[in-house]
PDB file of C-alpha atoms in Angstrom:
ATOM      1  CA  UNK A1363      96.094 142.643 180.013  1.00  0.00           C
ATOM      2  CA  UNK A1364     100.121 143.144 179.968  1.00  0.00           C
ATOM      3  CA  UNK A1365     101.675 140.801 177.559  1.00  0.00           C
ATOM      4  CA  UNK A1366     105.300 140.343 178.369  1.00  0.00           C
ATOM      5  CA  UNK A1367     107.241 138.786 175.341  1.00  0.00           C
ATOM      6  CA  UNK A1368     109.695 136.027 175.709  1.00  0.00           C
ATOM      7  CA  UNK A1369     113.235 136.814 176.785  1.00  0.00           C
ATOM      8  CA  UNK A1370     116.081 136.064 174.495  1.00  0.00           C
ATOM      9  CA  UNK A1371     118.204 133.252 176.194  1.00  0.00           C
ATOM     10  CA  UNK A1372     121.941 133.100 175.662  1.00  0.00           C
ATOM     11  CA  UNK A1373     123.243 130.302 177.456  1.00  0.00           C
ATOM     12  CA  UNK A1374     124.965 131.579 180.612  1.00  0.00           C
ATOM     13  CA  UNK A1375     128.908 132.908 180.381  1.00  0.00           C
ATOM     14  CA  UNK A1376     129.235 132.349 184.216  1.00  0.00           C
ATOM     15  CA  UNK A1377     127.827 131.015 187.919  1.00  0.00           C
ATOM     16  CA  UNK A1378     128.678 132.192 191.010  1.00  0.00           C
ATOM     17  CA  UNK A1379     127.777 130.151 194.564  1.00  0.00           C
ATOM     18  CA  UNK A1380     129.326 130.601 197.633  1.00  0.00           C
ATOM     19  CA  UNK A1381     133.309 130.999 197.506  1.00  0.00           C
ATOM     20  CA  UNK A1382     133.202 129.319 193.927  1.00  0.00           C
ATOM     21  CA  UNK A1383     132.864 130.929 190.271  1.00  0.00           C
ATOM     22  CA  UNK A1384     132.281 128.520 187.339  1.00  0.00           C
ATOM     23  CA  UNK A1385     133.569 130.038 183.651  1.00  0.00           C
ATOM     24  CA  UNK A1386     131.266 128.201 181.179  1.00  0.00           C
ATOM     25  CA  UNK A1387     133.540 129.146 178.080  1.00  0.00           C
ATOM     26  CA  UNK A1388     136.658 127.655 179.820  1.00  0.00           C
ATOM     27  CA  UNK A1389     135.148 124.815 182.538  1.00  0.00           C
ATOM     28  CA  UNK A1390     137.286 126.651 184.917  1.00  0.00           C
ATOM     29  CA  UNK A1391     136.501 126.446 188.709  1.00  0.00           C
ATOM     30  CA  UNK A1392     137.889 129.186 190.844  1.00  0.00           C
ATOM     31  CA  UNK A1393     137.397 129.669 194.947  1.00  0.00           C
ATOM     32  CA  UNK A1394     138.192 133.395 195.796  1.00  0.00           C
ATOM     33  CA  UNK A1395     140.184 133.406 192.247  1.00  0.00           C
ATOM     34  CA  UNK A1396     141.836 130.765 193.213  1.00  0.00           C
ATOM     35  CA  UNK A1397     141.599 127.399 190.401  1.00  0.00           C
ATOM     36  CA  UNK A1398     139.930 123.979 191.685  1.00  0.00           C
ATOM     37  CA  UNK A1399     141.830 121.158 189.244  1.00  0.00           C
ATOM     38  CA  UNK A1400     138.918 119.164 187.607  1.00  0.00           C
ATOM     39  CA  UNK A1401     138.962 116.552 184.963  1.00  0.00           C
ATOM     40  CA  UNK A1402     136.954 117.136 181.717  1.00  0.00           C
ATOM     41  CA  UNK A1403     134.101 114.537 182.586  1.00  0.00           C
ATOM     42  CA  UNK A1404     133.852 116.373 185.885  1.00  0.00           C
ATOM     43  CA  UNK A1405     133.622 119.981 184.165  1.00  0.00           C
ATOM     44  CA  UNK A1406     130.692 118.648 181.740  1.00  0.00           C
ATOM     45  CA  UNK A1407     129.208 117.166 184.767  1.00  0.00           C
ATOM     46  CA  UNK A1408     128.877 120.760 186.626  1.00  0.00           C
ATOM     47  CA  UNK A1409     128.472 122.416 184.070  1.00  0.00           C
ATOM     48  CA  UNK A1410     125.009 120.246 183.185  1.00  0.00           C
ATOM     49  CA  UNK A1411     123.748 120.607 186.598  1.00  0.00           C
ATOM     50  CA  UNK A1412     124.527 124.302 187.116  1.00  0.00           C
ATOM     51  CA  UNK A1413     122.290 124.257 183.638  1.00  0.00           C
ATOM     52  CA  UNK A1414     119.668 122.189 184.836  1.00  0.00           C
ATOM     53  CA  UNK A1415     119.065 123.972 188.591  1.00  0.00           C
ATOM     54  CA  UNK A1416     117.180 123.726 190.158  1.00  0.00           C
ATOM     55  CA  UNK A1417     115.891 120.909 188.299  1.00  0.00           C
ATOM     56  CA  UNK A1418     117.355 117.233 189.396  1.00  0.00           C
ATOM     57  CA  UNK A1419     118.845 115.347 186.737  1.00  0.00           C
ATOM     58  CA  UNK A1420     118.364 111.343 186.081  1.00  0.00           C
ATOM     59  CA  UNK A1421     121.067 109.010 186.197  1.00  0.00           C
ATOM     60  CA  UNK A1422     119.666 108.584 182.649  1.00  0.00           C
ATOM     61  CA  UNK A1423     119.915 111.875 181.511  1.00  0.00           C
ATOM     62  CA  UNK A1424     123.564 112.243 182.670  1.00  0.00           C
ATOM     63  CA  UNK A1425     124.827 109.093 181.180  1.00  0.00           C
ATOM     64  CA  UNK A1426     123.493 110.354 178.129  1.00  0.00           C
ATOM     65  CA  UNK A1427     125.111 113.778 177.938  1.00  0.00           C
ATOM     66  CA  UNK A1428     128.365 112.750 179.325  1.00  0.00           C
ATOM     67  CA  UNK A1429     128.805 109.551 177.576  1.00  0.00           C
ATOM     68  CA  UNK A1430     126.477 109.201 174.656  1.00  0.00           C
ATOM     69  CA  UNK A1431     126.122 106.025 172.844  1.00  0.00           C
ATOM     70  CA  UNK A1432     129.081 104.215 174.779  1.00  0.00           C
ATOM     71  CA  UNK A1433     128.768 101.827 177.801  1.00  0.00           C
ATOM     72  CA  UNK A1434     130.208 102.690 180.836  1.00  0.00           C
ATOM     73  CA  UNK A1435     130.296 101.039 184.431  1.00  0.00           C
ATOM     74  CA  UNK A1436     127.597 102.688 186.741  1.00  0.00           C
ATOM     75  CA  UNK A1437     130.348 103.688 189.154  1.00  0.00           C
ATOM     76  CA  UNK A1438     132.125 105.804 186.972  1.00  0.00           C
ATOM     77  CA  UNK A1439     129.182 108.362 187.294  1.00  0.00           C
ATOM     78  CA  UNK A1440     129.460 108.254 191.127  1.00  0.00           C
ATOM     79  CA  UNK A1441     133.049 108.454 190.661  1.00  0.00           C
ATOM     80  CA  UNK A1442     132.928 112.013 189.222  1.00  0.00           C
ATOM     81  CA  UNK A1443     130.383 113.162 191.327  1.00  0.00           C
ATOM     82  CA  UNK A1444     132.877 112.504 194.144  1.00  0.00           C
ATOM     83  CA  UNK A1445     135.442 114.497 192.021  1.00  0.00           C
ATOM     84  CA  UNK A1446     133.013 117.207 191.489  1.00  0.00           C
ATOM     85  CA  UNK A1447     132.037 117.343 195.752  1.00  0.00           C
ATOM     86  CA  UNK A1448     135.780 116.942 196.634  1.00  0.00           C
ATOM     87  CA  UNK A1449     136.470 119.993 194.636  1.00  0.00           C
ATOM     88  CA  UNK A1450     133.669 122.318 196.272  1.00  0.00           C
ATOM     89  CA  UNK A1451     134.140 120.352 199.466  1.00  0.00           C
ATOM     90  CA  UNK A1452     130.951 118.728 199.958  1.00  0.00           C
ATOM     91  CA  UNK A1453     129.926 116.126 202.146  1.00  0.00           C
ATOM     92  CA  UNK A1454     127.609 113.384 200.663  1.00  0.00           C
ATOM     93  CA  UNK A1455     125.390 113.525 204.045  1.00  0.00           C
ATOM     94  CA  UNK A1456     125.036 117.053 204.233  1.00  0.00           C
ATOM     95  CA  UNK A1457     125.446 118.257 201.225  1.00  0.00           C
ATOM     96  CA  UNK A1458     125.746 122.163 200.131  1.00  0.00           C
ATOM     97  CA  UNK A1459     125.608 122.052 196.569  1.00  0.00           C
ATOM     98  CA  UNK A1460     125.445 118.402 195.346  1.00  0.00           C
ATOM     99  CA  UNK A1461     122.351 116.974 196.684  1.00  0.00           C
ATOM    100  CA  UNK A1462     121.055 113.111 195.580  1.00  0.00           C
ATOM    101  CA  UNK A1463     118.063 112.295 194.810  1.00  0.00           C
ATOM    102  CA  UNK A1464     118.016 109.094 196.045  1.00  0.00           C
ATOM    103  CA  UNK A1465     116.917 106.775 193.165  1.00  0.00           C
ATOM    104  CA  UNK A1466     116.768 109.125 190.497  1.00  0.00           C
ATOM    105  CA  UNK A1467     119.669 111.391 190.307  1.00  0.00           C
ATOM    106  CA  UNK A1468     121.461 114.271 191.551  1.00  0.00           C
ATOM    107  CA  UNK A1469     120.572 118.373 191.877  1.00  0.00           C
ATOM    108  CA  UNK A1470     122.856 121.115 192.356  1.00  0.00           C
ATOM    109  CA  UNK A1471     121.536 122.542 195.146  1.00  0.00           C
ATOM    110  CA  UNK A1472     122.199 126.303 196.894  1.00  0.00           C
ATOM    111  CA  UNK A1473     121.817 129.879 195.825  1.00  0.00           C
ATOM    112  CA  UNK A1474     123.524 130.381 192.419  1.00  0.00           C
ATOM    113  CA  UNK A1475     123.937 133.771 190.721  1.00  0.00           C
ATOM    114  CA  UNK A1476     124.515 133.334 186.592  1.00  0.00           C
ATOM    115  CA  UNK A1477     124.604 136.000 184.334  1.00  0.00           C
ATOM    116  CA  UNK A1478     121.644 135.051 182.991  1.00  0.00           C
ATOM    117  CA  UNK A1479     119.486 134.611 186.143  1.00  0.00           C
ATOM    118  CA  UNK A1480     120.824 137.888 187.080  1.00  0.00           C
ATOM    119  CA  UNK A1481     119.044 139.580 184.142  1.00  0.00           C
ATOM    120  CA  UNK A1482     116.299 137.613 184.615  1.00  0.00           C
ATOM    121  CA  UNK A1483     113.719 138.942 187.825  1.00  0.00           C
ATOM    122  CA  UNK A1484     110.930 136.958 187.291  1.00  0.00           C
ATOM    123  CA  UNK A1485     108.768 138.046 190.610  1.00  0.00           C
ATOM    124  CA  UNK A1486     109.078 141.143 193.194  1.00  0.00           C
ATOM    125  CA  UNK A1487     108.594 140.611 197.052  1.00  0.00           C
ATOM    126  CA  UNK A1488     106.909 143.861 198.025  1.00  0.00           C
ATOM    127  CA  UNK A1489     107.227 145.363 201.217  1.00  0.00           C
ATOM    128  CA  UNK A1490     106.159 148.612 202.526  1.00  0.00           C
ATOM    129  CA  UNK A1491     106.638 150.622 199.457  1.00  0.00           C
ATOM    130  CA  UNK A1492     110.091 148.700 198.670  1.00  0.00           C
ATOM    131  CA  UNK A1493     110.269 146.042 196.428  1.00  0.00           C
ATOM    132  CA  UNK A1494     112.784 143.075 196.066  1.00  0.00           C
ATOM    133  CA  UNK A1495     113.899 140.979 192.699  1.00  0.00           C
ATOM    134  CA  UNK A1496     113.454 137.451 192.988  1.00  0.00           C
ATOM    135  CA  UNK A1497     114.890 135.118 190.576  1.00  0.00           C
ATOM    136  CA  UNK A1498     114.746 132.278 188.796  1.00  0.00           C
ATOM    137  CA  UNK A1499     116.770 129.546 191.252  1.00  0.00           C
ATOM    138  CA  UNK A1500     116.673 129.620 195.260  1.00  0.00           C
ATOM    139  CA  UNK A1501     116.158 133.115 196.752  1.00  0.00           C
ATOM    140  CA  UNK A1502     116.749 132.924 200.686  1.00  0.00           C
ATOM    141  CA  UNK A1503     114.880 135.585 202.955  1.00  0.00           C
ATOM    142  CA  UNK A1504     116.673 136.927 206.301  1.00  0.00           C
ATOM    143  CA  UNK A1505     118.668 139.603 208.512  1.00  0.00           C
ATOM    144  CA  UNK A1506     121.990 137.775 207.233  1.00  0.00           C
ATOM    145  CA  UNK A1507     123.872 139.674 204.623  1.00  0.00           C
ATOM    146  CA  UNK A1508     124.401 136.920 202.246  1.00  0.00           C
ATOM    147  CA  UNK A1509     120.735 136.151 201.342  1.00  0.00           C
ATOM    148  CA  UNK A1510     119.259 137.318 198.734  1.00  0.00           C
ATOM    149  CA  UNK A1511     116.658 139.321 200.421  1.00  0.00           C
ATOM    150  CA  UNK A1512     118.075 140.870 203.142  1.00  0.00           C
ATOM    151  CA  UNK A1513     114.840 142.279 205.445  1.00  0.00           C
ATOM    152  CA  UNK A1514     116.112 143.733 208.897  1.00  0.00           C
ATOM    153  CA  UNK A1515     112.710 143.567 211.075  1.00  0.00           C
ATOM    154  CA  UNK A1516     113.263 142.516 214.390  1.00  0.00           C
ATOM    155  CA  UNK A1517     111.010 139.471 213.361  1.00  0.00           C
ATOM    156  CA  UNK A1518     113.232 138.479 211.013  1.00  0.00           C
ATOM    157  CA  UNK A1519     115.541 135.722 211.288  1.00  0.00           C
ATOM    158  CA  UNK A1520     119.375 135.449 209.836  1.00  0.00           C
ATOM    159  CA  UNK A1521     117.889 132.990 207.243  1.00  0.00           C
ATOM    160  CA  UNK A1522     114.368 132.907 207.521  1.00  0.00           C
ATOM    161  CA  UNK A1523     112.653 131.571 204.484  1.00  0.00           C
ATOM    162  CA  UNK A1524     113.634 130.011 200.983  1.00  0.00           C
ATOM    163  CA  UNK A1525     111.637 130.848 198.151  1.00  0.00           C
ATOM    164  CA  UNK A1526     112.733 128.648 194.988  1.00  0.00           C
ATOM    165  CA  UNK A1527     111.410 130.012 191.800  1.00  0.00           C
ATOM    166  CA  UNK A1528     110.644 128.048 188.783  1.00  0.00           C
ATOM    167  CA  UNK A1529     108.556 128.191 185.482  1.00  0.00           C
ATOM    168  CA  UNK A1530     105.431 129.564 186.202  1.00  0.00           C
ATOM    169  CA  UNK A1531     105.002 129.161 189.673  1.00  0.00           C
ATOM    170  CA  UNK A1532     107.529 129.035 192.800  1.00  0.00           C
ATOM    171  CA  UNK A1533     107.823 127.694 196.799  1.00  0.00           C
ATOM    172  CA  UNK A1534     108.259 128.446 199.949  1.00  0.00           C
ATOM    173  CA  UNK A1535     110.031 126.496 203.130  1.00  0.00           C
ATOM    174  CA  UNK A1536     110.627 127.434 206.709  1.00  0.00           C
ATOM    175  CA  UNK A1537     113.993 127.524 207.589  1.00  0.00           C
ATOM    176  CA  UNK A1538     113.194 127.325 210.804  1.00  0.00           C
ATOM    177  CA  UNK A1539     112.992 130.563 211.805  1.00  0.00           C
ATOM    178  CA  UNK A1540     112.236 132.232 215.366  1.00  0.00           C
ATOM    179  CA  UNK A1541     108.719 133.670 214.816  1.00  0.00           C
ATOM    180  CA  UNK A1542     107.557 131.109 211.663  1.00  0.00           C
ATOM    181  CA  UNK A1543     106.776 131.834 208.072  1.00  0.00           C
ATOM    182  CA  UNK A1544     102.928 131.843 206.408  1.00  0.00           C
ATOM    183  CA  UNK A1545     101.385 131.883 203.045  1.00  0.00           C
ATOM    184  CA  UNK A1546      98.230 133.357 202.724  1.00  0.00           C
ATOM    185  CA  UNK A1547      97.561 132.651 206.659  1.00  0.00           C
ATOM    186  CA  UNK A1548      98.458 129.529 206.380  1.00  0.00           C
ATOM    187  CA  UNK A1549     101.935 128.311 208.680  1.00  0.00           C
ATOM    188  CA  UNK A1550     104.856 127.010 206.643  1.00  0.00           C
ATOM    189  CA  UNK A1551     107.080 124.223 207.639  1.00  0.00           C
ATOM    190  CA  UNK A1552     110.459 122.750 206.353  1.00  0.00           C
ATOM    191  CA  UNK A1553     108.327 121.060 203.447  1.00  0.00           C
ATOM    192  CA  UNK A1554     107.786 122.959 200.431  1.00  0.00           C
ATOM    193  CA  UNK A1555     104.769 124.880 199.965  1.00  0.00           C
ATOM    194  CA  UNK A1556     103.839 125.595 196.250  1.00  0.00           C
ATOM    195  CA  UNK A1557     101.888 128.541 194.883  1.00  0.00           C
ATOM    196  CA  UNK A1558     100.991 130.390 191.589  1.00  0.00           C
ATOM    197  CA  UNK A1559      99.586 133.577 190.786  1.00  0.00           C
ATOM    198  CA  UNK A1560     100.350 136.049 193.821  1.00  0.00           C
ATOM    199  CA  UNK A1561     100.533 135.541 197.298  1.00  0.00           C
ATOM    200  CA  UNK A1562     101.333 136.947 200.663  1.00  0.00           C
ATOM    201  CA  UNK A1563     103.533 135.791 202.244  1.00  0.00           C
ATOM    202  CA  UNK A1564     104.518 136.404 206.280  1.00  0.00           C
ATOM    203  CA  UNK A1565     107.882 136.274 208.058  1.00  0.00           C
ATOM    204  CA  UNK A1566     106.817 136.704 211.400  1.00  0.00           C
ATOM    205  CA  UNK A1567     104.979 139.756 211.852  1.00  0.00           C
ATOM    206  CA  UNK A1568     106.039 141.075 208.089  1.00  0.00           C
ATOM    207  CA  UNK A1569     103.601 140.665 206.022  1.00  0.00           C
ATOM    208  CA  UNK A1570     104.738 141.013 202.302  1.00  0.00           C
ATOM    209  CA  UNK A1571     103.612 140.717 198.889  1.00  0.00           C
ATOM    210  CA  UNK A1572     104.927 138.286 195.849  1.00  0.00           C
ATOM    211  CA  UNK A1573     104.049 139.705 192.549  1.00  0.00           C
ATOM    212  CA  UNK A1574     105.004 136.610 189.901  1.00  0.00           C
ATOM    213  CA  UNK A1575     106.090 137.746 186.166  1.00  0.00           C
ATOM    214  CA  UNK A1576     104.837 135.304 184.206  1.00  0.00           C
ATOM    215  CA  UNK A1577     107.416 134.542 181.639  1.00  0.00           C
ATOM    216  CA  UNK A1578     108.396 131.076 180.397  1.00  0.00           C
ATOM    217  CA  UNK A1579     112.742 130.182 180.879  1.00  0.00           C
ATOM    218  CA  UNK A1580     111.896 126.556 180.052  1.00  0.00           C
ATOM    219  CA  UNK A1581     112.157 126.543 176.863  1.00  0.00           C
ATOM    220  CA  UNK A1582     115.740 128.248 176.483  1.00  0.00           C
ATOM    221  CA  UNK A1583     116.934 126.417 179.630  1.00  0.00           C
ATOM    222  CA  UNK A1584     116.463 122.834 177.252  1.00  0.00           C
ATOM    223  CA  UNK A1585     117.734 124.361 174.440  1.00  0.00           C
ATOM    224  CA  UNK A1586     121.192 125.087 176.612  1.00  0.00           C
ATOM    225  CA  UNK A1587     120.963 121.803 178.325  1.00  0.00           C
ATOM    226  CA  UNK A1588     120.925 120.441 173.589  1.00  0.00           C
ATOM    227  CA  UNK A1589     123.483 122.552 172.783  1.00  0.00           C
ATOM    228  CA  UNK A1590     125.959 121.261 175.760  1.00  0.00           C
ATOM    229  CA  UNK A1591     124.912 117.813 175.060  1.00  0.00           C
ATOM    230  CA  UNK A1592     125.745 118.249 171.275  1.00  0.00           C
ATOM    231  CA  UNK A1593     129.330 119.508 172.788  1.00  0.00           C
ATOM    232  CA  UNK A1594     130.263 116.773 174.916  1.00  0.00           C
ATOM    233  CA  UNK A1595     129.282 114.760 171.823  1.00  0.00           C
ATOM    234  CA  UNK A1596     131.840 116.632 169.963  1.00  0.00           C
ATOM    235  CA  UNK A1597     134.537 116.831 171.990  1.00  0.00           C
ATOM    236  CA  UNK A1598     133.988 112.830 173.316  1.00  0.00           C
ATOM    237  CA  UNK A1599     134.551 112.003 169.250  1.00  0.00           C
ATOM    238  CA  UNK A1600     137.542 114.230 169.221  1.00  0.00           C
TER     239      UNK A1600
END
């Protein structure tokens, strides 16, 4: 049996998503090179869930990290989230990248390239002979140039399929596509379908293969989310 040891994780220098680049060392938002003003609250706040994708944060957990030990007014949370979508410009009812989870908390949503998830393929979709990295984070399937997989069969759709990776196992949704999407014969829809081990996976009349690498990013994922939390701490007592 292959035993794959643990990767070293260093928390990530950088994330990249759509038009937007977010420096981790500076809090700096850029579109096209170009600087987004945000205000230090609303840097920690992307910052923690460009961390945390595609996990959704609690209310809970973001009061803590961004205000620990003090009191503040439940609206000043919304307040920077507003900040934080004004900046990317995000709507609230269709949202791109800040989704809400309605009574529990918010998710960054989209694909996001970091320079960590970038070293980090974690599964293979196999196709005749050809074989394409899937990472940790959403991986969208399609004829369009900006997924991640790009797969040019006629039965192919521009964006056919999302496959969202996580620890240990990953799903698949629809995105409504022309000639469907099917897991191990079974027809996929827009909810998620999850699955562990390997599986095959059709996109219309391409049948491919998803080999899943086993190998655990939870663990250095938390320790990032500590270590930001300890420097929000730091700088809040500053």
């Amino acid at each position: 049996m292959n035993a794959y040891p643990p990767p070293v994780v260093d928390p990530p220098s950088s994330f990249r998503f759509g038009d937007f680049t977010f420096h981790c060392e500076s809090h700096l938002l850029t579109r096209n090179g170009v600087q987004r003003h945000l205000t230090r609250k609303a840097q920690q706040l992307l910052k923690l869930l460009l961390l945390a994708q595609p996990r959704a944060l609690s209310r809970e957990e973001l009061y803590d990290a961004l205000w620990p030990s003090t009191f503040v007014c439940e609206t000043n949370l919304a307040s920077i989230i507003n900040e934080v979508r004004r900046a990317l410009g995000d709507d609230a009812r269709d949202s791109r990248y800040i989704r809400t989870v309605h009574g529990f908390g918010y998710a960054f949503s989209g694909e996001v390239v970091s320079d960590f998830a970038s070293s980090l393929v974690v599964a293979t979709l196999d196709y005749q002979g050809q074989s394409y990295p899937l990472y940790v984070g959403e991986n969208t399937v399609g004829r369009a140039r900006d997924c991640r997989v790009v797969m040019t069969a006629s039965t192919i759709s521009r964006r056919h399929a999302l496959i969202t990776v996580y620890d240990g196992a990953f799903s698949v949704i629809d995105l409504e596509s022309t000639n469907g999407t099917y897991c191990n014969g079974q027809i996929i829809g827009r909810a998620p379908v999850m699955v562990t081990g390997n599986a095959q996976i059709a996109f219309g009349t391409v049948v491919a293969s998803i080999s899943f690498r086993k190998i655990s990013t939870t663990t250095g994922l938390m320790l990032n989310m500590i270590e930001l939390k300890r420097q929000i701490a730091a700088s809040t007592a500053g």
